[in-house]
Amino acid sequence: MSPVSGRPRGEVRIVTRRMREYPEDSWTLSRALDDGGYEASRKVVTQMTADDTIELVKSSGLRGRGGAGFPTGMKWSFVPKDVFPKYVVINHDEGEPGTFKDRELAELDPHALIEGITIACWANQANKAFIYCRGEFALGSRRMDRAIREAYEKGFLGDGIYGSKFDLDIILHRGAGAYICGEESALLDSLEGFRGQPRLRPPYPAVKGLYAQPTVVNNTETLMALPAIIDKGADWYRKWGTEKSPGTKVFSVSGHVKEPGNYEAPLAMPLSEVLELAGGMRDGSEFKAVIPGGASAPLLTDLSVPMDFESLKDAGTMLGSGAIVFMDQTTCMVRNALVTTEFFEHESCGKCTPCREGTWWGVKVLERIEHGEGRPEDMDLLLDICDGIDGRAFCPLGDAASWALRSNVKLFRDEFEAHVSEGRCIFDGEHKQLVGARARGDEMEGGS
Amino acid sequence: MTQNGGAPKDTQVGLTLNGRELKVEKDRLLIDVAEEVGIFVPRFCYHPGMKSVAVCRMCLVKVEGSPKLLPACATPVTDGMVVDTVDETAVDAQRGMLEFLLINHPLDCPICDRAGECPLQDQTYAHGPGSTRYVEPKRTYEKALEISELVVLDRERCVLCWRCVRFADEIAGDRFIQLVDRGPGTQILTFSDEPFDSYFSGNTIQICPVGALTSKPYRFVSRPWDLQTAPSVCTYCSVGCPLTNESRDEKIVRCQALPNENVNDFWLCDKGRYGYHHVESAERLGSPLVRSGKEFEPASWGAAVDKIVSAIKDKRRIGVIAGGHLTTEDAYAIGKLAKKVLETKDVDSRIQDAGAPYERALALGGIAGSTATLNDVEGAPEILWVGPDPKETLPVLYLRLRKAVNDGGARLTVVSPRATSLDVIAAKVVRCEAGGEGRALREIDDLGDDAVVCWGQSSPGRDETDAFDAAVAASQASGGKLLVCVPHAGSQGMLDMGVHPGLDAGYVEVAEPGRDTRAILEAAAAGELDALFLFGADPIADFPDAGLARRALEKGIFTVAVELFPTQSAMRADVVLPSAAYAEREGTFTNLERRVQKLERLVAPPGTAQEPWKTCAAIAGALGDAWGWARCDDVWDDIRRNVPTHKDLDLALLTQEAPAHAPFYESAFGDVQTHTMDPPALTVAGPGGQYPKGYRSGAPFQTGQNWPLSWELRAFEAKQRPGVIPHPNGSANGHGAAPAGAPDAPDAAPRAAEGGDDFVLLSGRLIYDEGSMVSRSKALGNIASGGYAELNPGDAADLEVSAGDRVVLRGAGAEVTLPVRIGDIAKGAVYVPYDQRDVKANTLMSGVDSRVGVAKA
């Protein structure tokens, strides 16, 4: 049952290596040190220049693992060299429904994160880093807190780390429960103590971010890939994945599969193989649809699509955070659309009109359809609402809400129409047991 | 967007806007550039006076090369940009946004004050769908929350444009109104039990693009199309904010800011906005009154003037005191009557600011007043403030100082014996001892070049010559300019027109100055005058020695009072002549930067009340000197002929009847106008909208047609009415430093000498007080805070009192018990607000630089 019991075929462990090899104590300092931890960060600080570090990361082709997939080295190169202080902010506000990779990574290997942060700070010559940790991550924040204190004691953090003249402080900050704070500029506002709402850009964070200073915002998984890249080189990292999407990705696999969990695999692995990593569909389940990259990503019904940035984009969806939710024949897609849209409505910050009002309206219409009060024109209305949000919202949250909703309506229009024509949820009878609480319209939490 | 190879040589960029080739300043916002050439991009959240937030998404336009539509309000123009505001995708987005905004809007226009001048309504009428596709229940909130004494909030109508929140935060610095909750539940609210107690709260009502924020005094009072409107100038402080008065059935029901970027930007303080009710007060004088024994009897103007003439004929010992709320024309008439007809030099207009040495500014450039304009203040690299708390006394100047510091990056230094509202934005605060402003100013050694030094009277009744001289010297030393903050709307006009013992009109210094206000009152009290004229002057309430004023007016000297109200001083006069209020008359006010701005008449004065200049002319005529003035323009012609500084000042510049070009807008919706750079002969505003004809004189706004909102029309109009700053006559005055009308020697005044006479008495007005106008403006009636005694923590400890305890103040034979406030105030000083309901600080004052005894009650 446990994914750590043995390595599934096809899994490649780079970011997850230590935690999978030493599940009993991977998060401790002694294990990290025995396992060669802090060598990569020591190497960059004592032997490499900042520019060389950036070049190495650039040539590795590493792309942001938070969702947008922006090349990490290029992001760093946008930071002005001569403006101080600079900050590195770690986006550990993992809130995308279906995503639980950063949570496990930080819980099980916080020292690797600190090492990755050190490398990023050195590359950008930033003396302060802030970990913006999702508020609900109690265990992870405790382990990170402890790991940071241990790193200070060892001289890996603080003044003159590794005996160099480079100072580095890490501040751990726990958020207060808003999905929007995973959007980098809203995260910065929240970190500064304001309402978490996205900022108008330009200026971009690289130029004016936290406290109006140059700021790099990177995802936890992205930074945790750095020690191995420093250690083994860019070419080694490029052994996996594709030219444009090199390396590995931690996929959070959930839904109607046998063994849900985090699986690290090379980018461009076909969806069908990722499904195999998780043991395949549950007994009795037939594959129906999959969310390939978190709740924001449009659905797919084709399992042959390779899981990399380009292929998924070509398929009309996105890799996003790498959260894969497999759904079987018992899933009501109207309810899926409703639950997803409710999530975005609840998490909309309310700043811009289309996201605030569009998600509200979408939920209202979906509720009617699900409860048998749909009208034939509602499907087109839903698509109009999506068009009204998409590309017009202030930040990608609104866009994401529209993508998810639109793909449900477009791919499963017949199911929506059946709800309308039959005046009820067509899944209510046959699969009532399986669907359980959801069929009764009980409140449910986002995420699987 | 396509970027041209090299950077442009100058600051201009070329762009294509709806097919037109334009050259404009770079970095300007697309929405502004478009509006200037007559292309109106619809908007809710954008406001030209505040930073863009791009939240309403109404102004999305197509920019070539950008995959998404861009908000015109947050997109600076760049070279080679190709923009289409009427592209199908942009129009579709704008329509979509309107539909989104309407799904939860209550559509209660029939009971909404905003209906008729509502941007949401206008845009919906013109272009919105006739019905809705939204069939579900709307979002509801408790309606009509009173969030302050003046502002009512309806969250259902709100479109969450944040204008109010941004104004309160960014412009006013009063973060009392905020966004609460999130997502579709986002709402505007105040914090739990705290009301929206900002001095500037009314602005949020004016800039609200829907009826979410409404004005308590105006609620359900009128429809905008039933209003008559007339542009005017605020009658309170010397900033002189342009505004429009609006009336229904000959009664003023609303007052709104008339935006003018030179003066008030887009703002008014609440005193200016809600302080109009005094015009309709039942206490207004409507007929001349002539004393008969202890009583007054109504008289005709002829009889009243005859009474005056018979009393003063051949008398030459006459004192004239004028107040600070009369127009420039009144000032000229008063000066002419006093100096030419009554042949007296005992003329003064400084009452609260008695002895203020304005004439010493002549050394700087021949002006008894400011050499700086408000724009100079806003653009200054350095500002030095020495004076009263501007938030209380000159509220809109306070807003512009904030803008200078927060947006312009000015370095502000504040010198004051007491904490001011500016301290929080100041780079440096010098807490000087009471009366030590001059020394503190001379000790400042880090003032950079081109500083604007702002001086205002810190406390009535104090000799501030030293501070003034130091301020003048500081501005000279820095090579900058001086802003002289006179107290009232008419104060500068009085100085300009020679209502001053040492200056004739046009700042011509007189060889032998006459008596100033204090000396006139002392002469009256000593029985050394034959007659006393008070023009809008209430020395008992305003002069910083109430006892002296009372003795002067109770001496039995023949006194004429020209007044709006039966004030304490007027009720001791022999003849009382009623005056027209600011909304009842034409004329001009000259503000503290010496900008002359026009008032227009909206309502009729009560009874036979008339403008004081007419009264002066009538008295002069009866004394045999016919001036031949029939209209306000006649007075102005006389001023131009006789006042050298004003000879080039054509009143027509201020009284443009209608804009030369009304704005001609094309937009994405409805009847898109043909593209043309030249406005057609028949000007239109908005798509298919008739520019409201005679909009200034009161014809209705055209509902649903004029896209430019009412405030936008007014902004446009204000550009036509910028006001004019007269040029000083360079040759008329040398740079002689010798001041005329030097104040009395301080030691000549009697001191209060009752026990523990050991505190310097500081005073100063709060925004809401017992002023004769503001106290009769019923909307503001419940707001005034009342009196208190502010002490330094050390002094309070010595007196063994803490905040809330009561202390007895003794001075000038008077005694008053007040609650204690502990504040950041110089040791050895006590601050008591001027002219409050429960304490008249001037009753504690006698002579200059009064001291008071303070003891635990």
CSV table of C-alpha atoms in Angstrom, one decimal, chain B residues 174-445:
chain,number,residue,atom,x,y,z
B,174,ASP,CA,-7.6,58.1,7.2
B,175,ARG,CA,-7.9,54.4,6.9
B,176,PHE,CA,-11.4,54.1,8.3
B,177,ILE,CA,-13.1,52.4,5.4
B,178,GLN,CA,-11.8,49.1,4.1
B,179,LEU,CA,-12.4,46.0,2.1
B,180,VAL,CA,-13.7,43.2,4.3
B,181,ASP,CA,-14.0,39.5,3.5
B,182,ARG,CA,-13.1,38.1,0.1
B,183,GLY,CA,-14.4,36.7,-3.1
B,184,PRO,CA,-18.1,37.3,-3.9
B,185,GLY,CA,-18.5,38.2,-0.3
B,186,THR,CA,-16.1,41.1,-0.5
B,187,GLN,CA,-17.6,44.3,0.9
B,188,ILE,CA,-16.8,47.8,1.9
B,189,LEU,CA,-17.1,48.4,5.6
B,190,THR,CA,-15.7,50.4,8.5
B,191,PHE,CA,-14.0,48.7,11.3
B,192,SER,CA,-16.4,47.1,13.8
B,193,ASP,CA,-17.6,50.0,15.9
B,194,GLU,CA,-15.5,52.8,14.5
B,195,PRO,CA,-17.4,55.3,12.4
B,196,PHE,CA,-16.0,56.7,9.2
B,197,ASP,CA,-14.8,59.8,11.0
B,198,SER,CA,-12.7,61.4,8.4
B,199,TYR,CA,-12.6,65.1,7.7
B,200,PHE,CA,-12.7,64.2,4.1
B,201,SER,CA,-15.4,61.5,4.1
B,202,GLY,CA,-17.7,63.4,1.7
B,203,ASN,CA,-15.3,62.9,-1.2
B,204,THR,CA,-16.0,59.2,-1.2
B,205,ILE,CA,-19.6,60.0,-1.9
B,206,GLN,CA,-18.8,62.2,-4.8
B,207,ILE,CA,-16.4,59.7,-6.4
B,208,CYS,CA,-18.5,56.6,-5.8
B,209,PRO,CA,-19.6,55.5,-9.3
B,210,VAL,CA,-22.8,54.1,-8.0
B,211,GLY,CA,-25.2,54.9,-5.1
B,212,ALA,CA,-23.3,52.8,-2.6
B,213,LEU,CA,-22.1,55.8,-0.6
B,214,THR,CA,-24.7,58.5,-0.2
B,215,SER,CA,-24.8,61.7,1.8
B,216,LYS,CA,-27.0,61.7,4.8
B,217,PRO,CA,-28.1,65.3,4.5
B,218,TYR,CA,-28.9,64.8,0.7
B,219,ARG,CA,-30.6,61.4,1.0
B,220,PHE,CA,-33.9,61.4,-0.8
B,221,VAL,CA,-33.8,65.2,-1.1
B,222,SER,CA,-33.7,65.6,-4.8
B,223,ARG,CA,-33.2,64.1,-8.2
B,224,PRO,CA,-30.1,65.5,-10.0
B,225,TRP,CA,-32.2,66.7,-12.9
B,226,ASP,CA,-34.2,68.9,-10.6
B,227,LEU,CA,-31.1,70.7,-9.3
B,228,GLN,CA,-30.0,74.1,-10.2
B,229,THR,CA,-26.2,74.4,-10.0
B,230,ALA,CA,-23.8,77.3,-9.8
B,231,PRO,CA,-20.0,77.2,-9.5
B,232,SER,CA,-18.6,78.9,-6.5
B,233,VAL,CA,-15.7,78.9,-4.1
B,234,CYS,CA,-15.7,77.6,-0.6
B,235,THR,CA,-16.3,80.3,2.0
B,236,TYR,CA,-14.3,78.8,4.8
B,237,CYS,CA,-10.6,78.5,4.8
B,238,SER,CA,-8.1,80.2,2.6
B,239,VAL,CA,-7.3,77.3,0.3
B,240,GLY,CA,-10.4,78.4,-1.7
B,241,CYS,CA,-11.6,75.1,-3.1
B,242,PRO,CA,-13.8,75.5,-6.1
B,243,LEU,CA,-17.1,73.9,-5.7
B,244,THR,CA,-20.6,73.8,-7.1
B,245,ASN,CA,-23.6,74.7,-5.1
B,246,GLU,CA,-26.7,72.9,-6.0
B,247,SER,CA,-30.2,74.0,-5.1
B,248,ARG,CA,-33.7,72.8,-5.4
B,249,ASP,CA,-36.6,75.2,-5.0
B,250,GLU,CA,-34.3,78.0,-4.0
B,251,LYS,CA,-32.7,76.0,-1.2
B,252,ILE,CA,-29.2,74.7,-1.4
B,253,VAL,CA,-29.3,70.9,-1.0
B,254,ARG,CA,-25.9,69.8,-2.0
B,255,CYS,CA,-22.4,71.0,-2.6
B,256,GLN,CA,-19.8,69.1,-4.5
B,257,ALA,CA,-16.1,69.7,-5.3
B,258,LEU,CA,-15.4,71.3,-8.6
B,259,PRO,CA,-12.1,69.6,-9.6
B,260,ASN,CA,-9.2,72.0,-10.3
B,261,GLU,CA,-5.8,70.5,-10.3
B,262,ASN,CA,-4.3,73.9,-9.4
B,263,VAL,CA,-6.2,74.2,-6.2
B,264,ASN,CA,-8.1,71.3,-4.7
B,265,ASP,CA,-7.4,68.4,-7.2
B,266,PHE,CA,-10.8,66.7,-6.8
B,267,TRP,CA,-11.4,67.2,-3.2
B,268,LEU,CA,-13.2,69.2,-0.5
B,269,CYS,CA,-13.1,68.8,3.2
B,270,ASP,CA,-16.4,67.9,4.9
B,271,LYS,CA,-16.6,71.4,6.4
B,272,GLY,CA,-16.6,72.9,2.9
B,273,ARG,CA,-18.9,70.2,1.6
B,274,TYR,CA,-21.5,70.2,4.3
B,275,GLY,CA,-21.1,73.7,5.7
B,276,TYR,CA,-23.7,75.3,3.4
B,277,HIS,CA,-26.8,75.1,5.7
B,278,HIS,CA,-25.9,78.3,7.4
B,279,VAL,CA,-27.2,80.0,4.2
B,280,GLU,CA,-30.7,79.0,4.9
B,281,SER,CA,-30.5,79.4,8.7
B,282,ALA,CA,-33.5,80.9,10.3
B,283,GLU,CA,-31.2,83.3,12.2
B,284,ARG,CA,-30.1,85.0,9.0
B,285,LEU,CA,-30.6,88.8,9.0
B,286,GLY,CA,-33.0,89.9,6.3
B,287,SER,CA,-33.6,93.5,7.0
B,288,PRO,CA,-31.5,96.4,8.4
B,289,LEU,CA,-32.0,96.9,12.1
B,290,VAL,CA,-31.7,100.2,13.9
B,291,ARG,CA,-31.2,100.4,17.7
B,292,SER,CA,-33.9,102.0,19.6
B,293,GLY,CA,-33.0,101.9,23.2
B,294,LYS,CA,-32.3,98.3,24.2
B,295,GLU,CA,-34.2,96.9,21.3
B,296,PHE,CA,-33.6,96.7,17.5
B,297,GLU,CA,-36.3,97.8,15.1
B,298,PRO,CA,-36.4,96.8,11.5
B,299,ALA,CA,-35.7,99.7,9.2
B,300,SER,CA,-35.5,100.4,5.5
B,301,TRP,CA,-32.1,100.6,3.9
B,302,GLY,CA,-32.7,104.3,3.3
B,303,ALA,CA,-33.5,104.9,7.0
B,304,ALA,CA,-30.6,102.8,8.2
B,305,VAL,CA,-28.1,104.6,5.9
B,306,ASP,CA,-29.5,108.0,6.9
B,307,LYS,CA,-29.0,107.0,10.6
B,308,ILE,CA,-25.4,106.1,9.8
B,309,VAL,CA,-24.7,109.3,7.9
B,310,SER,CA,-26.2,111.5,10.5
B,311,ALA,CA,-24.1,109.8,13.2
B,312,ILE,CA,-20.8,110.0,11.5
B,313,LYS,CA,-21.0,113.1,9.4
B,314,ASP,CA,-17.9,115.2,9.9
B,315,LYS,CA,-16.6,112.7,12.4
B,316,ARG,CA,-13.1,111.6,11.6
B,317,ARG,CA,-12.2,109.2,14.5
B,318,ILE,CA,-13.5,106.1,12.9
B,319,GLY,CA,-12.3,102.5,13.1
B,320,VAL,CA,-13.1,99.8,10.5
B,321,ILE,CA,-12.7,96.1,11.1
B,322,ALA,CA,-13.5,93.6,8.4
B,323,GLY,CA,-13.7,89.8,8.7
B,324,GLY,CA,-12.1,87.1,6.6
B,325,HIS,CA,-15.1,85.7,4.8
B,326,LEU,CA,-15.9,88.6,2.5
B,327,THR,CA,-15.1,88.8,-1.2
B,328,THR,CA,-12.3,90.7,-3.0
B,329,GLU,CA,-14.9,93.2,-4.2
B,330,ASP,CA,-16.2,93.8,-0.6
B,331,ALA,CA,-12.6,94.2,0.5
B,332,TYR,CA,-12.0,96.8,-2.2
B,333,ALA,CA,-15.2,98.7,-1.3
B,334,ILE,CA,-14.4,98.6,2.4
B,335,GLY,CA,-10.9,99.9,1.8
B,336,LYS,CA,-12.2,102.6,-0.5
B,337,LEU,CA,-15.0,103.6,2.0
B,338,ALA,CA,-12.6,103.8,4.9
B,339,LYS,CA,-9.6,105.4,3.3
B,340,LYS,CA,-11.2,107.6,0.7
B,341,VAL,CA,-14.6,108.5,2.1
B,342,LEU,CA,-14.3,108.2,5.9
B,343,GLU,CA,-10.7,109.3,5.6
B,344,THR,CA,-9.4,107.0,8.3
B,345,LYS,CA,-6.3,104.9,8.4
B,346,ASP,CA,-7.6,102.8,11.3
B,347,VAL,CA,-8.6,99.9,9.1
B,348,ASP,CA,-7.7,96.2,9.6
B,349,SER,CA,-9.0,92.8,8.6
B,350,ARG,CA,-6.9,90.7,11.0
B,351,ILE,CA,-9.0,89.5,13.9
B,352,GLN,CA,-8.2,86.0,14.9
B,353,ASP,CA,-4.9,86.6,13.3
B,354,ALA,CA,-4.5,90.1,14.9
B,355,GLY,CA,-1.0,91.4,14.5
B,356,ALA,CA,0.0,88.8,12.0
B,357,PRO,CA,3.0,90.4,10.2
B,358,TYR,CA,2.0,89.6,6.6
B,359,GLU,CA,3.4,92.9,5.3
B,360,ARG,CA,6.9,91.7,6.2
B,361,ALA,CA,6.7,89.3,3.3
B,362,LEU,CA,6.9,92.3,1.0
B,363,ALA,CA,10.7,91.9,1.3
B,364,LEU,CA,10.5,88.8,-0.8
B,365,GLY,CA,8.9,90.2,-3.9
B,366,GLY,CA,6.5,93.0,-3.2
B,367,ILE,CA,3.7,90.7,-2.1
B,368,ALA,CA,2.0,90.8,1.3
B,369,GLY,CA,1.4,87.1,1.0
B,370,SER,CA,2.6,84.0,-0.8
B,371,THR,CA,5.1,83.9,-3.5
B,372,ALA,CA,4.5,80.2,-3.9
B,373,THR,CA,1.4,78.6,-5.5
B,374,LEU,CA,-0.1,75.4,-4.3
B,375,ASN,CA,1.4,73.7,-7.3
B,376,ASP,CA,4.8,75.0,-6.2
B,377,VAL,CA,4.2,73.3,-2.8
B,378,GLU,CA,3.3,70.1,-4.5
B,379,GLY,CA,6.3,70.1,-6.7
B,380,ALA,CA,8.8,71.3,-4.2
B,381,PRO,CA,11.8,69.1,-3.3
B,382,GLU,CA,11.7,70.4,0.2
B,383,ILE,CA,8.9,71.8,2.3
B,384,LEU,CA,9.2,73.5,5.7
B,385,TRP,CA,6.1,73.9,7.7
B,386,VAL,CA,5.7,76.2,10.6
B,387,GLY,CA,2.2,76.9,11.6
B,388,PRO,CA,-1.1,75.4,12.8
B,389,ASP,CA,-2.2,71.9,12.1
B,390,PRO,CA,-3.2,72.1,8.5
B,391,LYS,CA,-5.6,69.2,8.8
B,392,GLU,CA,-7.7,71.3,11.1
B,393,THR,CA,-7.3,74.7,9.6
B,394,LEU,CA,-6.5,74.2,5.9
B,395,PRO,CA,-7.7,70.7,5.2
B,396,VAL,CA,-7.3,70.5,1.5
B,397,LEU,CA,-3.8,72.0,1.7
B,398,TYR,CA,-3.1,69.1,4.1
B,399,LEU,CA,-4.1,66.7,1.3
B,400,ARG,CA,-1.8,68.5,-1.1
B,401,LEU,CA,1.1,68.4,1.4
B,402,ARG,CA,0.5,64.7,1.7
B,403,LYS,CA,0.6,64.3,-2.0
B,404,ALA,CA,3.8,66.3,-2.2
B,405,VAL,CA,5.5,64.0,0.3
B,406,ASN,CA,3.9,60.7,-0.7
B,407,ASP,CA,3.9,61.0,-4.4
B,408,GLY,CA,6.3,63.8,-5.1
B,409,GLY,CA,9.0,62.7,-2.7
B,410,ALA,CA,9.3,66.1,-1.0
B,411,ARG,CA,11.2,66.2,2.2
B,412,LEU,CA,9.0,67.8,4.8
B,413,THR,CA,10.3,69.4,8.0
B,414,VAL,CA,7.7,70.5,10.6
B,415,VAL,CA,8.4,73.1,13.3
B,416,SER,CA,5.7,73.3,15.9
B,417,PRO,CA,5.4,73.5,19.6
B,418,ARG,CA,2.7,70.9,19.4
B,419,ALA,CA,2.1,67.7,17.4
B,420,THR,CA,0.5,68.2,14.0
B,421,SER,CA,-1.1,65.7,11.6
B,422,LEU,CA,1.9,66.3,9.3
B,423,ASP,CA,4.3,64.7,11.8
B,424,VAL,CA,3.7,61.2,10.5
B,425,ILE,CA,4.8,62.0,7.0
B,426,ALA,CA,7.5,64.5,7.9
B,427,ALA,CA,11.2,63.6,7.4
B,428,LYS,CA,12.0,65.8,10.4
B,429,VAL,CA,9.9,67.2,13.3
B,430,VAL,CA,11.2,70.0,15.4
B,431,ARG,CA,9.3,70.2,18.6
B,432,CYS,CA,10.1,73.8,19.7
B,433,GLU,CA,9.2,75.5,22.9
B,434,ALA,CA,6.1,77.7,22.8
B,435,GLY,CA,7.1,80.9,21.0
B,436,GLY,CA,10.4,79.3,20.0
B,437,GLU,CA,9.5,78.8,16.4
B,438,GLY,CA,11.8,81.5,15.2
B,439,ARG,CA,14.8,80.2,17.0
B,440,ALA,CA,14.0,76.7,15.9
B,441,LEU,CA,13.8,77.8,12.3
B,442,ARG,CA,17.1,79.6,12.4
B,443,GLU,CA,18.7,76.5,13.9
B,444,ILE,CA,17.6,74.3,10.9
B,445,ASP,CA,20.8,73.8,8.9
